[in-house]
Short mmCIF file of C-alpha atoms in Angstrom, two decimals:
data_model
loop_
_atom_site.label_atom_id
_atom_site.label_comp_id
_atom_site.label_asym_id
_atom_site.label_seq_id
_atom_site.Cartn_x
_atom_site.Cartn_y
_atom_site.Cartn_z
CA MET A 467 9.35 -3.71 9.64
CA VAL A 468 7.12 -0.71 10.18
CA SER A 469 4.00 -1.87 12.02
CA VAL A 470 1.67 0.52 13.79
CA LYS A 471 -0.89 -0.17 16.47
CA PHE A 472 -3.85 2.01 15.49
CA ASP A 473 -6.47 2.38 18.19
CA TYR A 474 -9.46 2.21 15.83
CA ARG A 475 -10.15 0.26 12.66
CA ILE A 476 -11.72 2.30 9.84
CA ILE A 477 -14.74 1.55 7.69
CA CYS A 478 -16.12 4.07 5.22
CA ASP A 479 -19.24 4.41 3.11
CA ASN A 480 -19.70 5.75 -0.44
CA ASN A 481 -20.62 9.18 0.97
CA PHE A 482 -17.15 9.49 2.47
CA LEU A 483 -15.60 8.55 -0.88
CA LYS A 484 -17.74 11.21 -2.57
CA TRP A 485 -16.54 13.81 -0.06
CA LEU A 486 -12.93 12.61 -0.45
CA SER A 487 -13.07 12.85 -4.24
CA LYS A 488 -13.96 16.53 -3.97
CA TYR A 489 -11.59 17.45 -1.16
CA PRO A 490 -8.94 19.90 -2.44
CA ASN A 491 -6.01 18.02 -0.87
CA LYS A 492 -7.40 14.55 -1.62
CA ASN A 493 -4.10 13.04 -2.79
CA ARG A 494 -2.57 13.75 0.61
CA LEU A 495 -5.47 12.00 2.36
CA ILE A 496 -5.35 9.10 -0.10
CA SER A 497 -1.66 8.74 0.68
CA HIS A 498 -2.42 8.72 4.43
CA LEU A 499 -5.14 6.10 3.94
CA MET A 500 -2.76 3.92 1.89
CA HIS A 501 -0.06 4.07 4.57
CA ILE A 502 -2.54 3.26 7.35
CA LYS A 503 -4.10 0.39 5.41
CA ILE A 504 -0.81 -1.40 4.75
CA SER A 505 1.10 -0.76 7.99
CA SER A 506 -1.40 -1.89 10.60
CA LEU A 507 0.01 -4.22 13.24
CA ASP A 508 -3.38 -5.88 13.75
CA HIS A 509 -4.62 -6.00 10.14
CA ARG A 510 -1.75 -5.50 7.75
CA LYS A 511 -2.97 -4.38 4.31
CA GLU A 512 -6.58 -4.57 5.54
CA HIS A 513 -6.94 -1.94 8.23
CA ASN A 514 -9.35 0.22 6.25
CA ILE A 515 -12.52 -1.44 5.00
CA ILE A 516 -15.42 -0.69 2.66
CA LEU A 517 -18.34 -2.97 1.89
CA GLU A 518 -18.56 -4.03 -1.74
CA SER A 519 -22.10 -2.62 -1.99
CA GLU A 520 -20.73 0.81 -1.02
CA ALA A 521 -17.77 0.52 -3.38
CA LYS A 522 -20.12 -0.33 -6.27
CA LYS A 523 -22.16 2.81 -5.60
CA ALA A 524 -19.00 4.91 -5.72
CA ILE A 525 -18.08 3.40 -9.10
CA GLU A 526 -21.63 3.68 -10.50
CA ASN A 527 -21.65 7.35 -9.56
CA ARG A 528 -18.18 7.81 -11.09
CA ILE A 529 -16.73 8.90 -7.76
CA PHE A 530 -13.80 6.52 -8.22
CA LYS A 531 -13.02 4.98 -11.59
CA ASN A 532 -12.80 1.34 -10.56
CA LYS A 533 -12.32 -1.13 -7.72
CA GLN A 534 -8.55 -0.94 -8.06
CA ALA A 535 -8.57 2.77 -7.25
CA ILE A 536 -10.76 2.27 -4.18
CA GLY A 537 -8.76 -0.80 -3.19
CA THR A 538 -5.59 1.26 -2.74
CA CYS A 539 -7.18 2.95 0.31
CA PHE A 540 -9.81 0.51 1.50
CA LYS A 541 -9.99 -3.26 1.46
CA ILE A 542 -13.21 -4.12 -0.38
CA ILE A 543 -15.18 -6.73 1.52
CA GLU A 544 -18.00 -8.70 -0.07
CA ASP A 545 -21.21 -7.98 1.85
CA PRO A 546 -21.59 -10.92 4.23
CA GLU A 547 -24.84 -12.89 4.36
CA PHE A 548 -25.76 -11.62 7.78
CA LEU A 549 -26.32 -8.17 6.26
CA ASN A 550 -28.80 -9.44 3.65
CA SER A 551 -31.85 -8.73 5.76
CA HIS A 552 -30.87 -5.06 6.08
CA LYS A 553 -31.56 -2.90 3.04
CA ASP A 554 -30.61 0.42 4.61
CA GLU A 555 -26.98 1.31 3.80
CA THR A 556 -26.42 3.08 7.10
CA THR A 557 -27.57 0.06 9.09
CA LYS A 558 -25.34 -2.24 7.02
CA THR A 559 -22.28 -0.12 7.71
CA ILE A 560 -23.08 0.13 11.42
CA PHE A 561 -23.52 -3.62 11.72
CA TYR A 562 -20.30 -4.32 9.90
CA ALA A 563 -18.48 -1.78 12.07
CA ILE A 564 -19.74 -3.65 15.12
CA PHE A 565 -18.53 -6.90 13.55
CA LEU A 566 -15.09 -5.39 12.99
CA ALA A 567 -14.98 -4.24 16.61
CA ASN A 568 -15.15 -7.88 17.67
CA SER A 569 -11.47 -8.16 16.79
CA LYS A 570 -8.44 -5.99 17.54
CA PRO A 571 -8.30 -3.10 18.18
CA TYR A 572 -11.93 -3.62 19.33
CA ARG A 573 -13.01 -0.18 18.15
CA THR A 574 -14.13 1.08 14.76
CA TYR A 575 -14.50 4.48 13.15
CA ILE A 576 -17.20 4.89 10.51
CA PHE A 577 -16.12 7.57 8.03
CA THR A 578 -18.98 9.25 6.20
CA ALA A 579 -19.95 12.69 4.87
CA ASP A 580 -21.03 15.60 7.08
CA ASP A 581 -24.64 15.47 5.89
CA LYS A 582 -24.94 11.79 6.85
CA ILE A 583 -23.77 12.07 10.46
CA THR A 584 -27.26 12.70 11.83
CA GLU A 585 -28.62 9.69 9.93
CA TYR A 586 -26.04 7.45 11.62
CA LYS A 587 -26.58 8.93 15.06
CA LYS A 588 -30.34 8.53 14.79
CA ASN A 589 -30.08 4.92 13.69
CA PRO A 590 -31.38 2.74 16.55
CA HIS A 591 -28.48 0.30 16.12
CA TYR A 592 -25.97 3.11 16.75
CA ASN A 593 -27.63 4.03 20.01
CA ASN A 594 -25.49 3.37 23.11
CA LEU A 595 -22.61 1.95 21.08
CA LYS A 596 -19.22 2.56 22.64
CA SER A 597 -17.00 0.57 20.32
CA VAL A 598 -18.17 2.32 17.13
CA THR A 599 -17.87 6.06 16.46
CA VAL A 600 -19.01 7.88 13.34
CA LYS A 601 -16.80 10.68 11.98
CA SER A 602 -16.77 12.98 8.96
CA GLY A 603 -15.06 15.99 7.41
CA GLU A 604 -12.50 17.76 9.61
CA ASP A 605 -12.77 15.10 12.34
CA ALA A 606 -11.88 12.39 9.83
CA ILE A 607 -8.98 14.49 8.53
CA ARG A 608 -7.64 14.93 12.07
CA ILE A 609 -7.73 11.18 12.63
CA LEU A 610 -5.96 10.44 9.36
CA GLU A 611 -3.29 13.07 10.06
CA SER A 612 -2.79 11.65 13.54
CA TYR A 613 -2.54 8.07 12.30
CA TYR A 614 -0.13 9.09 9.55
CA LEU A 615 2.00 10.84 12.18
CA ASP A 616 2.01 7.58 14.17
CA PHE A 617 3.20 5.82 11.01
CA THR A 618 6.01 8.32 10.34
CA ARG A 619 7.19 8.16 13.96
CA GLU A 620 7.35 4.37 13.86
CA ARG A 621 9.07 4.50 10.48
CA GLU A 622 11.75 6.87 11.78
CA PHE A 623 12.24 4.74 14.87
CA GLN A 624 12.66 1.58 12.77
CA ARG A 625 15.07 3.30 10.39
CA GLU A 626 17.23 4.47 13.29
CA TYR A 627 17.04 1.03 14.89
CA LYS A 628 18.15 -0.61 11.67
CA LYS A 629 21.25 1.59 11.49
CA LYS A 630 22.56 0.22 14.78
CA MET B 1129 -26.70 2.92 -15.61
CA THR B 1130 -22.94 2.66 -15.92
CA GLU B 1131 -21.74 -0.90 -16.31
CA ILE B 1132 -19.33 -1.70 -13.57
CA LYS B 1133 -16.21 -3.26 -15.03
CA ASP B 1134 -14.69 -5.78 -12.70
CA GLU B 1135 -11.23 -4.26 -13.01
CA GLU B 1136 -9.91 -5.35 -9.73
CA ILE B 1137 -6.24 -5.50 -9.14
CA LYS B 1138 -5.74 -8.09 -11.80
CA SER B 1139 -6.06 -8.49 -15.53
CA VAL B 1140 -5.39 -11.46 -17.77
CA ASP B 1141 -3.13 -11.11 -20.79
CA LYS B 1142 -3.31 -13.08 -24.04
CA ASP B 1143 -1.01 -15.79 -22.68
CA GLY B 1144 -3.33 -16.38 -19.72
CA LYS B 1145 -0.95 -14.84 -17.21
CA ILE B 1146 -2.49 -12.78 -14.48
CA LYS B 1147 -1.13 -9.33 -13.72
CA PHE B 1148 -1.44 -7.92 -10.23
CA VAL B 1149 -0.80 -4.50 -8.85
CA GLU B 1150 -0.07 -4.35 -5.16
CA PHE B 1151 0.66 -1.42 -2.87
CA GLU B 1152 2.75 -2.31 0.18
CA LEU B 1153 5.71 -1.31 2.28
CA VAL B 1154 9.03 -2.17 0.69
CA GLU B 1155 10.05 -4.43 3.57
CA ASP B 1156 7.01 -6.66 2.94
CA LEU B 1157 8.12 -7.00 -0.67
CA GLN B 1158 11.69 -7.74 0.41
CA ASP B 1159 10.41 -10.43 2.80
CA PHE B 1160 8.32 -11.98 0.03
CA ILE B 1161 11.28 -12.08 -2.37
CA ALA B 1162 13.51 -13.62 0.30
CA ALA B 1163 10.98 -16.19 1.47
CA SER B 1164 9.21 -17.30 -1.69
CA SER B 1165 10.55 -20.19 -3.75
CA ASP B 1166 8.43 -19.24 -6.75
CA VAL B 1167 9.27 -15.59 -7.31
CA GLN B 1168 11.28 -14.47 -10.32
CA ILE B 1169 12.97 -11.09 -10.43
CA GLU B 1170 15.73 -9.48 -12.47
CA GLU B 1171 18.90 -8.92 -10.44
CA ASP B 1172 18.94 -5.23 -11.37
CA LEU B 1173 15.40 -4.77 -10.09
CA LYS B 1174 16.21 -6.69 -6.93
CA GLY B 1175 19.16 -4.37 -6.37
CA GLU B 1176 16.93 -1.33 -6.79
CA ILE B 1177 14.40 -2.72 -4.32
CA ASN B 1178 17.12 -3.34 -1.74
CA LYS B 1179 18.17 0.30 -1.97
CA ILE B 1180 14.68 1.58 -1.09
CA ILE B 1181 14.62 2.57 2.54
CA LEU B 1182 12.49 0.89 5.19
CA GLY B 1183 8.92 2.09 5.47
CA THR B 1184 8.60 3.33 1.89
CA LEU B 1185 5.25 2.68 0.21
CA VAL B 1186 5.75 1.07 -3.19
CA LYS B 1187 3.60 0.06 -6.14
CA VAL B 1188 4.47 -3.44 -7.30
CA GLU B 1189 3.46 -4.90 -10.64
CA MET B 1190 3.56 -8.68 -10.68
CA GLU B 1191 2.72 -11.37 -13.13
CA ILE B 1192 1.36 -14.63 -11.82
CA GLY B 1193 1.96 -17.57 -14.06
CA SER B 1194 4.67 -20.01 -13.30
CA PRO B 1195 6.56 -18.53 -11.53
CA THR B 1196 5.39 -15.24 -10.04
CA LYS B 1197 7.39 -12.52 -11.69
CA ILE B 1198 7.99 -9.06 -10.29
CA ILE B 1199 7.84 -6.72 -13.25
CA SER B 1200 8.32 -3.29 -11.74
CA VAL B 1201 8.47 -1.42 -8.46
CA LYS B 1202 7.82 2.29 -8.03
CA GLU B 1203 7.87 4.45 -4.95
CA VAL B 1204 4.45 5.95 -4.29
CA ASP B 1205 4.20 9.72 -4.02
CA GLU B 1206 1.32 12.14 -4.51
CA ASP B 1207 2.15 12.49 -8.22
CA LEU B 1208 1.73 8.76 -8.74
CA ILE B 1209 -1.52 8.87 -6.76
CA ALA B 1210 -2.79 11.72 -8.94
CA ARG B 1211 -1.85 9.88 -12.15
CA GLU B 1212 -2.95 6.38 -11.35
CA ILE B 1213 -5.58 6.42 -8.66
CA ASN B 1214 -7.72 9.44 -9.42
#
């Protein structure tokens, strides 16, 4: 069975989905996200996360056609009660990323759009965090390419192992 | 404001059976078929699934009623992504 130990969990916001929907090679990145989501050793089929409130925005704005489409790349998580007191979407995503970092692999990437990076970095809850890192654009692509390479390496290893 | 349709990964047909679409690695599907007492699958389809090599991402259509029935399995490539996800 192909299982990959990824060193960060991934959570995205609707801004990342908007960027992804316009990226010229989006189907390649969607494929990478699908492979990462379903092959994780620590969180099989659930490695990549999006809050339901963010997914709804993406659908309202016609970025993705429905939950099923988003769900292929990101597990949609109902906003937990502990986020209710926070109205700001950036704060919600940061808090949930921190929550995710409480379990393996104990680190979380937040994927967003380039023009939202500063907003995350200026958020007081992001200050001094070491277990959560916000990424966008080319940085996010590099991570996805690297994780997909990890997947293909493990897949080739398992296929060779099975032949013996 | 656009009404959000709750089209998750399931729909209900006129007989009340629930259809699911799942994306997973083929070995997870093979494990499920081998381990589950309630799954129904045509022998031809089972044969096709067993020929798919380890680590291949597949799209699985299932019907949940009594029993769970595997309707179809397709290997996922960028063409399928372009057709069905975008």
